[in-house]
Amino acid sequence: MDDMRLALLLNAVSPAIGGVLVRGEKGTAKSTTVRALAAVLPPVDVVPGCRFACDPAAPDPACPDGPHETTAPDQTRPARLVELPVGASEDRVVGALDLERALTEGVKAFEPGLLAAANRGVLYVDEVNLLHDHLVDLLLDAAALGTAYVEREGVSVRHAARFLLVGTMNPEEGELRPQLLDRFGLTVEVAAPRDPAERAEVVRRRFAHDADPTGFAVQWAADESALAARIATARARLPYVVLSDTALRQVTAVCAAFDVDGLRADIVTARAAIAHAAWSGRESVSEDDVRTAARLALPHRRRRNPFDAPGLDDETLDQALSDARADDPEDDGPDGNGGGSPPPLGGPGGGGGAQEPSDGEASVPKAPETAPRGEGGGRTDAAPAPDRAAVAPSDPFRVQRLEVPGIGAGAAGRRSRARSERGRVVGSTRSSGTLTRLHLTDTVLAAAPHQVARGRRGPGLDLRPEDLRQTTLEGREGNLVLFVVDASGSMGSRARMSAVKGAVLSLLLDAYQRRDKVGLITFRGSAAEVALPPTWSVEAAAARLTELPTGGRTPLAAGLLRAHELLRVERVRDPRRRPLLVLVTDGRATGARGGSQLSDSYAAAGLIATAGTASVVVDCESGPVRLGLAGAVGAHLGARTVRLEDLAADSLVATVRSARKAA
Ligand SMILES: [Zn+2]
């Protein structure tokens, strides 16, 4: 059985494992497989009419639709699969309290959200990596606690929300933050099968379905009911499966060998191993159960850097398992010295704990070589030299925040100011549509002048719907950060180019943290090139940047025109996402005949400024004599110009400090 189906089934047997994250490219039938899961889950008994799917045997005492009469007849229905669309609002997910009715009619009206619908079923999020962090947090909290909680202006509702959380994502479109990754119980990687025989089987199945859909369905329904029965049996067996000390030691040894943080990994691995034993019809956990569990529970927990690929090395896994077995004092191996006296309470001398972390302290981002290797000066300008090995970027650092001026309305993120669902209060508007955040002061102020006219007597305010004021919040949005990078020979020595790449890499890391989309245009030699069209995948951008060849002339104007064109298309595609153009150059535009091309670049810069695109210029000029050409291009762009050396987040502080000292 493939990993994905196995991971889903283990969670169906033991929901405490904590859900599944499925990673894989497009066209790998991730969604189809998840949807098929609902068909094999055992049906659930529910209280008729309860919108929160209460179990008649144990109704939720806090159920908003309760209290339920115990005499009501039960109703059995299939387990539900609820899909959460990526664009869903917080209200849609957790449910909405009708504040308007609460304030004007004095009733507590709650419209359940997707978490309520998913109670005792499956909650499925396709493209979970594109969901806003805040919503992912909400989901994972609910999944961990088994309850959902909604509060608005002092009115609150709590209800049961126990569900199997399944997320799918295409890593090419950007990674999930490591903190969130860690909170999914299991992860699996799916790929289209490479094996011709397997591919043939997929095609054959497809043909069988097209030729005889009914017969096909009947055949698969038979398989489904067999699976459903097996899940039910495994669930019943689960509480009786024994996790021996040996098996537990193997779990902890494997987790130690892969250098995972915290104890969550050990707990999830143990739970998955127990579920696998139950699924396989065993009464106690075997080494095979631990191996399978580790393969599903650990790969995403040992990641250190957003640019590292996940994975688990089979050799290390086998080694850890066999070491833990060999260290086992109770194991009556051929040596036969296990039987005698019981082991001391402290455990066998360093049994599981003495595992060496296999590949050292790999936590720091890859340390690239920065040595210029005796490449003299920056004399490559004249010759459109053949590409040598690409220069590696220097170490990334924390950069200051570059932002788009003004106030946007784009998707939530951490870069530029924007009207948003969260953030600080900046005012109020007359409520139109659903009232979600009441601005109390402004509502009272709006209602106050009409109290006499409305005939109010006694205490309390007579509120009408037209008085209600919605709070306006300002938070931050993510942007499209388009890097336009000068890779020409004028940019100097290898060491200089390494520093430039390191700066762009740092800006990319920053974009990842701020939830931006990124794109990369480079220019050198005779042309500009879109090295990476706008994407969520900062990993892809970092890879392109590292491979980027350098040298040759500086077609700055071509680079800017290419950027202008690309942004024009993006504006149509995603109008709410405001772009930020980051031009990384020394500004020495040179043309085909080696002549200066400054006026062309200024004209191109003017076009971008006229289109209203915000930009920042990172000035890479170095050396004792400075021409300030980048600053001149910046002026035509209407951009702020930052010197490469001043890009780091703390350089501002340093500047202020040294200025103070001087004063
Ligand atoms: Zn209920």
XYZ file of C-alpha atoms and ligand atoms in Angstrom:
664
model
C 0.000 0.000 0.000
C 1.309 3.473 -0.739
C 2.332 5.824 2.063
C -0.475 8.268 1.533
C -3.276 5.742 1.895
C -1.503 4.139 4.824
C -1.086 7.467 6.633
C -4.774 8.285 6.118
C -5.905 4.861 7.304
C -3.701 4.962 10.412
C -5.301 8.272 11.333
C -8.730 6.789 10.693
C -7.847 4.039 13.162
C -6.309 6.439 15.692
C -7.285 10.101 15.206
C -4.985 11.022 18.117
C -2.059 10.749 15.698
C -2.954 14.281 14.641
C -3.652 14.355 10.929
C -1.771 14.014 7.690
C 0.061 16.442 5.464
C 0.447 15.258 1.879
C 3.165 16.904 -0.207
C 3.433 16.371 -3.922
C 3.407 17.827 -7.365
C 0.260 18.470 -9.374
C -1.510 15.547 -11.010
C -0.725 12.953 -8.353
C -4.353 12.319 -7.412
C -3.871 13.673 -3.883
C -7.400 15.055 -3.680
C -9.011 11.954 -5.162
C -7.304 9.772 -2.575
C -8.347 12.019 0.306
C -11.955 12.122 -0.884
C -12.003 8.344 -1.170
C -11.156 8.152 2.531
C -14.588 9.425 3.576
C -16.212 6.412 1.938
C -14.350 3.947 4.125
C -14.763 5.705 7.469
C -17.268 4.012 9.778
C -20.654 5.810 9.817
C -21.501 7.958 12.841
C -24.553 8.079 15.092
C -25.792 11.625 15.545
C -28.514 13.489 17.421
C -31.059 14.427 14.751
C -31.128 18.149 14.050
C -27.924 18.949 15.969
C -25.730 21.095 13.739
C -22.672 20.024 15.706
C -23.056 16.285 15.144
C -23.447 15.332 18.804
C -23.106 11.666 19.631
C -26.422 10.474 21.149
C -24.478 8.212 23.509
C -22.474 11.160 24.854
C -23.865 14.504 23.727
C -21.650 17.543 24.207
C -22.933 19.182 27.431
C -21.896 22.580 26.038
C -23.487 22.006 22.620
C -24.962 25.290 21.349
C -27.909 23.283 20.002
C -28.331 21.457 23.300
C -29.225 20.309 25.796
C -30.317 17.232 23.901
C -33.069 14.954 25.147
C -31.718 11.499 25.794
C -34.913 9.951 24.480
C -34.551 11.305 20.967
C -34.155 8.588 18.321
C -30.648 8.201 16.888
C -29.774 8.817 13.321
C -26.866 7.136 11.532
C -25.153 8.906 8.681
C -21.869 8.494 6.774
C -18.821 10.264 8.169
C -18.437 13.624 6.524
C -15.554 15.071 4.546
C -15.584 18.853 4.758
C -13.381 20.853 2.407
C -11.953 24.145 3.531
C -11.337 26.484 0.605
C -8.097 28.463 0.725
C -9.866 31.813 0.495
C -12.148 31.087 3.475
C -12.603 33.848 6.033
C -12.152 33.292 9.737
C -15.949 33.494 10.213
C -16.491 30.805 7.630
C -14.046 28.521 9.433
C -14.973 28.958 13.094
C -18.533 30.177 12.616
C -20.079 33.600 12.991
C -21.864 35.246 15.856
C -24.595 37.520 14.618
C -23.631 40.642 16.557
C -26.351 42.658 14.934
C -29.065 40.386 16.328
C -27.312 40.186 19.702
C -27.294 43.980 20.005
C -30.619 44.910 18.487
C -32.781 41.891 19.388
C -30.889 40.603 22.414
C -30.490 37.018 21.150
C -27.391 34.867 20.817
C -27.410 33.649 17.238
C -24.539 31.470 16.069
C -24.022 30.354 12.513
C -21.756 27.267 12.683
C -18.651 27.209 10.505
C -16.659 24.507 8.823
C -15.148 23.281 12.103
C -18.638 22.401 13.327
C -19.484 20.679 10.057
C -16.301 18.612 10.292
C -16.898 17.438 13.865
C -16.463 13.639 13.979
C -15.407 13.605 10.337
C -12.563 14.731 8.122
C -11.485 18.314 7.505
C -9.642 18.598 4.235
C -7.557 21.618 3.197
C -6.181 21.529 -0.317
C -3.190 23.881 -0.809
C -2.801 24.243 2.938
C 0.500 26.064 2.336
C -1.430 28.947 0.770
C -3.756 29.313 3.755
C -3.011 32.254 5.989
C -0.879 31.311 9.018
C -3.505 32.580 11.382
C -6.125 30.190 9.969
C -3.719 27.269 9.989
C -3.023 28.028 13.656
C -6.751 28.054 14.351
C -7.231 24.701 12.639
C -4.339 23.034 14.383
C -5.474 24.385 17.762
C -8.971 23.038 17.237
C -7.577 19.718 16.047
C -5.343 19.455 19.118
C -7.997 20.478 21.662
C -11.039 18.946 19.999
C -13.010 22.157 20.494
C -13.637 25.350 18.602
C -14.063 28.649 20.360
C -15.478 31.852 18.914
C -15.583 35.165 20.673
C -16.787 38.528 19.464
C -17.256 41.522 21.722
C -17.824 39.448 24.843
C -20.282 37.035 23.236
C -18.753 33.588 22.966
C -19.567 30.078 21.846
C -17.664 26.850 22.344
C -18.434 23.560 20.660
C -16.852 20.173 19.997
C -14.639 19.980 16.905
C -12.965 16.601 16.730
C -11.845 15.864 13.224
C -9.155 14.211 11.217
C -7.173 17.020 9.621
C -5.782 16.350 6.165
C -3.787 18.962 4.266
C -2.334 18.689 0.793
C 0.206 20.970 -0.805
C 2.478 21.363 -3.788
C 5.915 22.303 -2.414
C 6.747 24.052 -5.684
C 4.231 26.702 -4.646
C 5.935 27.424 -1.353
C 6.577 25.676 1.916
C 4.575 25.639 5.090
C 6.313 27.336 8.005
C 8.307 24.774 10.035
C 6.312 25.534 13.212
C 3.130 24.507 11.417
C 4.709 21.579 9.641
C 5.601 20.089 12.989
C 2.006 20.119 14.168
C 0.733 17.699 11.568
C 0.984 14.153 12.880
C 2.283 12.496 9.740
C 3.593 13.667 6.385
C 3.906 11.819 3.130
C 5.494 12.703 -0.169
C 3.624 11.607 -3.258
C 4.953 11.494 -6.792
C 3.567 10.068 -9.966
C 4.836 6.468 -10.117
C 8.133 6.146 -12.024
C 7.786 2.408 -12.436
C 6.331 1.617 -15.907
C 4.316 -1.314 -14.540
C 2.656 0.906 -11.933
C 1.947 3.598 -14.499
C 0.422 0.955 -16.739
C -1.824 -0.149 -13.886
C -3.075 3.409 -13.378
C -3.845 3.752 -17.082
C -5.549 0.348 -17.182
C -7.732 1.262 -14.210
C -8.691 4.477 -15.933
C -9.689 2.556 -19.097
C -11.694 0.060 -17.045
C -13.573 2.914 -15.459
C -14.331 4.599 -18.789
C -15.470 1.359 -20.396
C -17.821 0.297 -17.615
C -18.350 2.920 -14.901
C -21.058 0.917 -13.093
C -19.149 -2.341 -12.975
C -16.073 -0.444 -11.873
C -17.971 1.235 -9.069
C -19.361 -2.079 -7.859
C -15.902 -3.639 -7.797
C -14.467 -0.703 -5.859
C -17.405 -0.549 -3.504
C -16.578 -4.128 -2.533
C -13.015 -3.060 -1.776
C -14.353 -0.115 0.168
C -16.559 -2.153 2.426
C -13.671 -4.528 3.135
C -11.498 -1.540 4.094
C -14.264 -0.036 6.226
C -14.613 -3.316 8.111
C -10.859 -3.497 8.639
C -10.789 0.051 10.050
C -13.635 -0.762 12.438
C -11.821 -3.913 13.626
C -8.547 -2.050 14.083
C -10.295 0.668 16.081
C -11.747 -1.929 18.389
C -8.332 -3.574 18.832
C -6.433 -0.299 19.368
C -6.896 0.039 23.164
C -5.483 -3.458 23.706
C -2.272 -3.113 21.693
C 0.800 -3.353 23.925
C 3.777 -1.040 23.478
C 6.620 -2.977 25.111
C 9.643 -1.297 26.695
C 11.760 -2.566 23.820
C 9.453 -1.033 21.236
C 9.283 2.248 23.131
C 13.082 2.316 23.358
C 13.233 1.838 19.606
C 10.872 4.755 19.132
C 12.962 7.080 21.270
C 16.236 5.833 19.751
C 14.981 6.571 16.243
C 13.796 10.045 17.255
C 17.178 10.747 18.862
C 19.056 9.460 15.827
C 17.211 11.882 13.576
C 17.796 14.767 15.927
C 14.194 15.935 16.215
C 13.113 18.721 18.565
C 10.932 18.129 21.595
C 8.967 15.074 22.573
C 6.080 15.464 20.155
C 7.889 13.329 17.588
C 8.308 10.458 20.044
C 4.656 10.574 21.053
C 3.349 10.708 17.489
C 5.697 7.914 16.401
C 4.546 5.736 19.285
C 0.885 6.405 18.512
C 1.374 5.675 14.823
C 3.251 2.468 15.638
C 0.403 1.330 17.884
C -2.153 2.169 15.183
C -0.100 0.269 12.616
C 0.005 -2.775 14.884
C -3.782 -2.601 15.311
C -4.228 -2.157 11.569
C -1.991 -5.180 10.909
C -3.928 -7.311 13.374
C -1.131 -7.511 15.959
C -1.575 -7.369 19.709
C 1.790 -5.754 20.370
C 4.035 -3.269 18.566
C 6.758 -4.838 16.426
C 9.925 -3.371 14.959
C 8.173 -3.190 11.612
C 5.454 -1.005 13.172
C 8.086 1.366 14.576
C 9.900 1.573 11.241
C 6.706 2.363 9.358
C 5.648 4.920 11.957
C 9.040 6.650 11.896
C 8.990 6.919 8.110
C 5.676 8.790 8.326
C 6.169 10.789 11.503
C 9.738 12.039 11.335
C 10.702 13.483 7.936
C 9.048 16.867 8.529
C 10.248 17.151 12.110
C 13.954 17.165 11.404
C 13.968 20.084 9.029
C 16.132 22.986 10.016
C 15.967 25.501 7.214
C 13.209 26.402 4.769
C 15.596 25.575 1.923
C 16.345 22.014 3.049
C 14.424 19.142 1.497
C 12.702 16.728 3.851
C 13.509 13.049 3.844
C 14.568 10.161 6.006
C 17.640 8.095 5.423
C 16.853 4.366 5.566
C 20.330 3.396 6.738
C 20.209 5.676 9.777
C 16.744 4.355 10.566
C 17.810 0.703 10.417
C 20.929 1.457 12.438
C 18.964 3.184 15.209
C 16.454 0.342 15.344
C 19.103 -2.333 15.560
C 21.152 -0.352 18.118
C 18.106 -0.033 20.355
C 17.483 -3.744 19.944
C 21.097 -4.601 20.803
C 21.048 -2.329 23.855
C 17.934 -3.999 25.146
C 18.724 -5.530 28.571
C 15.640 -7.736 28.373
C 16.504 -9.146 25.014
C 17.733 -12.695 25.463
C 20.085 -12.582 22.557
C 22.718 -15.216 21.782
C 24.944 -13.670 24.451
C 22.322 -14.592 26.977
C 23.184 -11.933 29.542
C 19.781 -10.315 29.625
C 17.896 -12.608 31.957
C 19.550 -12.089 35.353
C 19.029 -9.091 37.561
C 16.659 -6.332 36.482
C 18.294 -3.284 34.937
C 18.961 -0.310 37.235
C 16.185 2.255 37.262
C 18.262 4.789 35.440
C 18.079 2.640 32.352
C 20.898 0.929 30.553
C 24.001 3.114 30.446
C 23.092 5.645 27.839
C 21.006 3.145 25.877
C 18.883 5.391 23.679
C 20.406 8.683 24.692
C 23.923 7.993 23.533
C 23.009 8.115 19.873
C 25.200 10.509 17.990
C 23.220 13.052 16.009
C 24.058 11.634 12.626
C 25.010 14.624 10.581
C 26.317 17.143 13.023
C 24.910 20.583 13.610
C 23.325 21.211 10.270
C 21.149 23.960 11.672
C 22.958 26.921 10.187
C 22.108 27.778 6.583
C 24.642 26.246 4.250
C 27.932 28.045 4.644
C 28.940 28.963 1.133
C 32.524 29.598 0.210
C 33.157 33.242 -0.185
C 36.829 33.116 -1.064
C 37.513 34.922 -4.296
C 40.162 32.291 -5.170
C 42.657 34.717 -6.552
C 40.391 35.981 -9.289
C 41.973 39.390 -9.810
C 39.762 42.459 -9.613
C 36.660 43.099 -11.647
C 38.216 43.271 -15.034
C 35.594 41.120 -16.752
C 33.609 44.116 -17.895
C 34.907 44.318 -21.437
C 34.678 40.666 -22.362
C 31.317 38.883 -22.515
C 33.199 35.996 -20.965
C 31.924 32.430 -21.036
C 30.204 31.474 -17.788
C 32.333 29.972 -15.131
C 30.975 28.105 -12.187
C 28.379 30.342 -10.591
C 29.500 32.284 -7.545
C 27.962 31.031 -4.308
C 26.084 33.573 -2.180
C 27.565 34.726 1.120
C 25.736 33.951 4.390
C 22.236 35.409 4.649
C 21.466 38.021 7.286
C 18.385 39.759 8.645
C 17.377 42.650 6.388
C 15.460 45.816 7.151
C 11.860 45.862 6.025
C 11.370 47.309 2.566
C 7.738 48.196 1.991
C 5.236 49.586 -0.454
C 4.104 53.067 0.608
C 0.426 53.796 1.221
C -2.269 51.422 2.437
C -3.200 48.335 0.467
C -5.936 45.753 0.738
C -4.023 42.646 -0.235
C -3.860 39.197 1.298
C -2.604 39.136 4.869
C 1.141 39.078 5.324
C 3.863 40.955 7.123
C 5.189 43.567 4.748
C 3.192 46.688 3.856
C 0.400 48.466 5.694
C -3.088 47.307 4.688
C -6.727 47.213 5.690
C -7.190 43.748 7.124
C -9.138 41.397 9.350
C -6.612 41.707 12.140
C -4.307 44.393 13.392
C -4.695 47.660 15.217
C -7.887 49.709 15.339
C -7.747 52.797 13.159
C -11.403 53.843 13.033
C -14.856 52.629 12.112
C -17.285 52.509 9.235
C -21.029 52.177 9.002
C -21.716 48.451 9.057
C -22.455 47.080 5.619
C -22.841 43.336 5.305
C -22.042 41.153 8.289
C -20.908 42.958 11.392
C -17.871 41.140 12.721
C -16.070 43.646 14.939
C -18.170 46.193 16.736
C -16.687 49.622 17.382
C -18.483 50.272 20.649
C -17.727 53.958 21.182
C -18.688 54.937 17.665
C -21.856 52.837 17.854
C -22.927 54.528 21.076
C -22.087 57.935 19.587
C -24.145 57.107 16.515
C -27.143 55.982 18.573
C -27.068 58.677 21.265
C -28.593 61.617 19.352
C -31.678 59.564 18.392
C -32.689 58.261 21.826
C -35.385 60.840 22.523
C -36.818 60.565 19.042
C -36.975 56.801 19.448
C -38.901 57.237 22.650
C -36.410 55.610 24.973
C -37.429 55.466 28.631
C -35.283 54.183 31.468
C -31.779 52.741 31.293
C -30.281 50.986 28.292
C -29.687 52.254 24.829
C -32.204 51.809 22.027
C -29.997 50.464 19.242
C -31.043 50.236 15.618
C -29.148 48.396 12.886
C -28.148 51.687 11.276
C -26.269 52.703 14.442
C -23.857 49.782 14.300
C -20.291 50.650 13.466
C -17.770 48.168 12.164
C -14.203 48.556 13.396
C -11.634 49.304 10.719
C -8.389 47.485 11.323
C -4.994 48.027 9.889
C -2.545 45.192 9.646
C -0.012 44.115 7.071
C -0.280 42.529 3.678
C 2.058 40.353 1.664
C 3.325 41.762 -1.626
C 4.800 40.593 -4.856
C 8.496 41.282 -4.489
C 10.079 41.309 -7.916
C 13.851 41.184 -7.818
C 15.630 42.694 -10.802
C 19.220 41.644 -10.370
C 22.231 42.962 -12.235
C 24.471 39.981 -12.949
C 26.866 41.795 -15.232
C 30.630 42.007 -15.053
C 30.597 45.578 -13.790
C 29.326 44.203 -10.487
C 32.892 43.404 -9.610
C 34.923 40.548 -8.271
C 33.666 37.155 -7.230
C 33.740 38.281 -3.629
C 31.558 41.255 -4.486
C 29.125 39.127 -6.485
C 28.986 36.663 -3.603
C 28.011 39.516 -1.273
C 25.350 40.690 -3.750
C 23.894 37.196 -4.007
C 24.006 36.884 -0.223
C 22.020 40.120 0.049
C 19.391 38.929 -2.417
C 19.207 35.576 -0.602
C 18.623 37.474 2.641
C 15.850 39.465 0.984
C 14.329 36.198 -0.231
C 14.361 34.710 3.275
C 12.733 37.894 4.466
C 10.062 37.575 1.751
C 9.385 34.026 2.896
C 8.790 35.195 6.437
C 6.569 38.041 5.295
C 4.396 35.791 3.138
C 5.282 37.482 -0.133
C 5.144 36.129 -3.610
C 8.533 36.502 -5.297
C 9.864 36.742 -8.833
C 13.351 37.090 -10.266
C 14.555 38.901 -13.374
C 18.228 39.010 -14.210
C 20.109 40.982 -16.800
C 23.605 40.538 -18.174
C 25.344 40.196 -21.532
C 22.875 41.155 -24.214
C 19.510 40.551 -22.591
C 17.234 40.394 -19.591
C 15.668 37.130 -18.576
C 12.815 36.101 -16.310
C 14.772 33.654 -14.180
C 11.690 32.862 -12.133
C 8.104 33.960 -12.818
C 6.162 35.091 -9.731
C 5.788 32.153 -7.362
C 5.266 31.257 -3.734
C 8.334 29.129 -3.779
C 11.166 31.058 -2.226
C 13.149 27.797 -2.431
C 12.963 27.891 -6.218
C 14.080 31.517 -6.250
C 17.011 30.751 -3.957
C 18.060 27.872 -6.204
C 17.940 30.043 -9.340
C 19.908 32.728 -7.604
C 22.648 30.371 -6.506
C 23.021 28.996 -10.029
C 22.935 32.455 -11.591
C 25.902 32.970 -13.943
C 27.525 36.378 -13.903
C 29.711 38.550 -16.140
C 29.313 40.533 -19.360
C 27.691 43.847 -20.171
C 24.902 45.587 -18.295
C 21.627 45.890 -20.226
C 19.914 47.736 -17.380
C 17.194 49.216 -19.583
C 16.252 45.769 -20.886
C 16.004 44.494 -17.299
C 13.685 47.305 -16.290
C 11.482 46.947 -19.377
C 11.139 43.226 -18.764
C 10.088 43.959 -15.185
C 7.595 46.562 -16.346
C 6.018 44.089 -18.752
C 5.850 41.304 -16.179
C 4.245 43.544 -13.572
C 1.644 44.709 -16.094
C 0.521 41.097 -16.569
C 0.620 40.357 -12.822
C -1.542 43.378 -12.114
C -4.261 41.828 -14.261
C -3.797 38.403 -12.742
C -3.767 39.394 -9.086
C -4.898 43.025 -8.835
C -4.998 43.265 -5.044
C -1.412 42.167 -4.524
C 0.739 45.281 -4.707
C 4.159 44.817 -6.258
C 7.477 45.999 -4.911
C 10.303 46.143 -7.406
C 13.739 45.641 -5.883
C 16.473 46.644 -8.308
C 19.892 45.319 -7.328
C 22.594 47.061 -9.384
C 25.525 49.430 -9.461
C 23.746 51.422 -12.160
C 26.541 51.234 -14.732
C 24.368 50.541 -17.765
C 26.412 49.476 -20.776
C 25.212 48.562 -24.243
C 26.285 46.243 -27.018
C 29.040 48.520 -28.267
C 30.296 49.104 -24.785
C 28.803 52.587 -24.747
C 26.754 54.020 -21.961
C 23.040 53.354 -21.955
C 22.081 55.617 -19.135
C 19.382 57.566 -20.969
C 17.582 54.364 -22.025
C 17.571 53.136 -18.434
C 16.235 56.427 -17.157
C 13.411 56.250 -19.703
C 12.568 52.675 -18.644
C 12.678 53.718 -14.991
C 10.307 56.569 -15.786
C 7.797 54.121 -17.308
C 7.777 52.059 -14.125
C 7.340 55.126 -11.944
C 4.459 56.369 -14.111
C 2.695 53.008 -13.763
C 2.699 53.624 -10.007
C 4.977 50.708 -9.123
C 6.826 51.162 -5.854
C 10.523 50.339 -6.009
C 13.665 50.197 -3.946
C 17.182 50.302 -5.372
C 19.926 48.348 -3.663
C 23.104 50.142 -4.671
C 25.942 47.683 -5.145
C 28.630 50.144 -6.157
C 31.911 49.527 -4.399
C 35.407 50.936 -4.523
C 37.004 54.211 -3.587
C 35.520 56.272 -6.426
C 31.744 56.315 -6.386
C 29.675 57.458 -9.341
C 26.261 57.226 -7.646
C 24.686 55.909 -10.834
C 22.303 53.565 -9.016
C 20.994 56.517 -7.067
C 20.293 58.324 -10.339
C 18.251 55.396 -11.651
C 16.524 55.322 -8.265
C 15.546 58.969 -8.672
C 13.904 58.190 -12.023
C 12.089 55.262 -10.428
C 10.945 57.452 -7.566
C 12.616 54.849 -5.374
C 14.469 54.879 -2.111
C 18.097 53.867 -2.621
C 19.749 51.675 -0.001
C 23.448 50.860 -0.120
C 24.188 47.151 -0.029
C 26.126 47.645 3.191
C 23.112 49.307 4.838
C 20.588 46.608 3.991
C 20.975 44.671 7.241
C 18.252 45.262 9.827
C 20.642 46.394 12.524
C 22.680 48.743 10.360
C 20.147 51.517 11.073
C 20.721 51.066 14.775
C 24.450 51.110 14.181
C 24.163 54.304 12.161
C 22.094 55.999 14.857
C 24.531 54.866 17.532
C 27.571 56.171 15.726
C 25.779 59.444 14.992
C 24.995 59.799 18.706
C 28.580 59.142 19.633
C 29.752 61.778 17.200
C 27.294 64.329 18.616
Zn -25.461 18.814 19.847
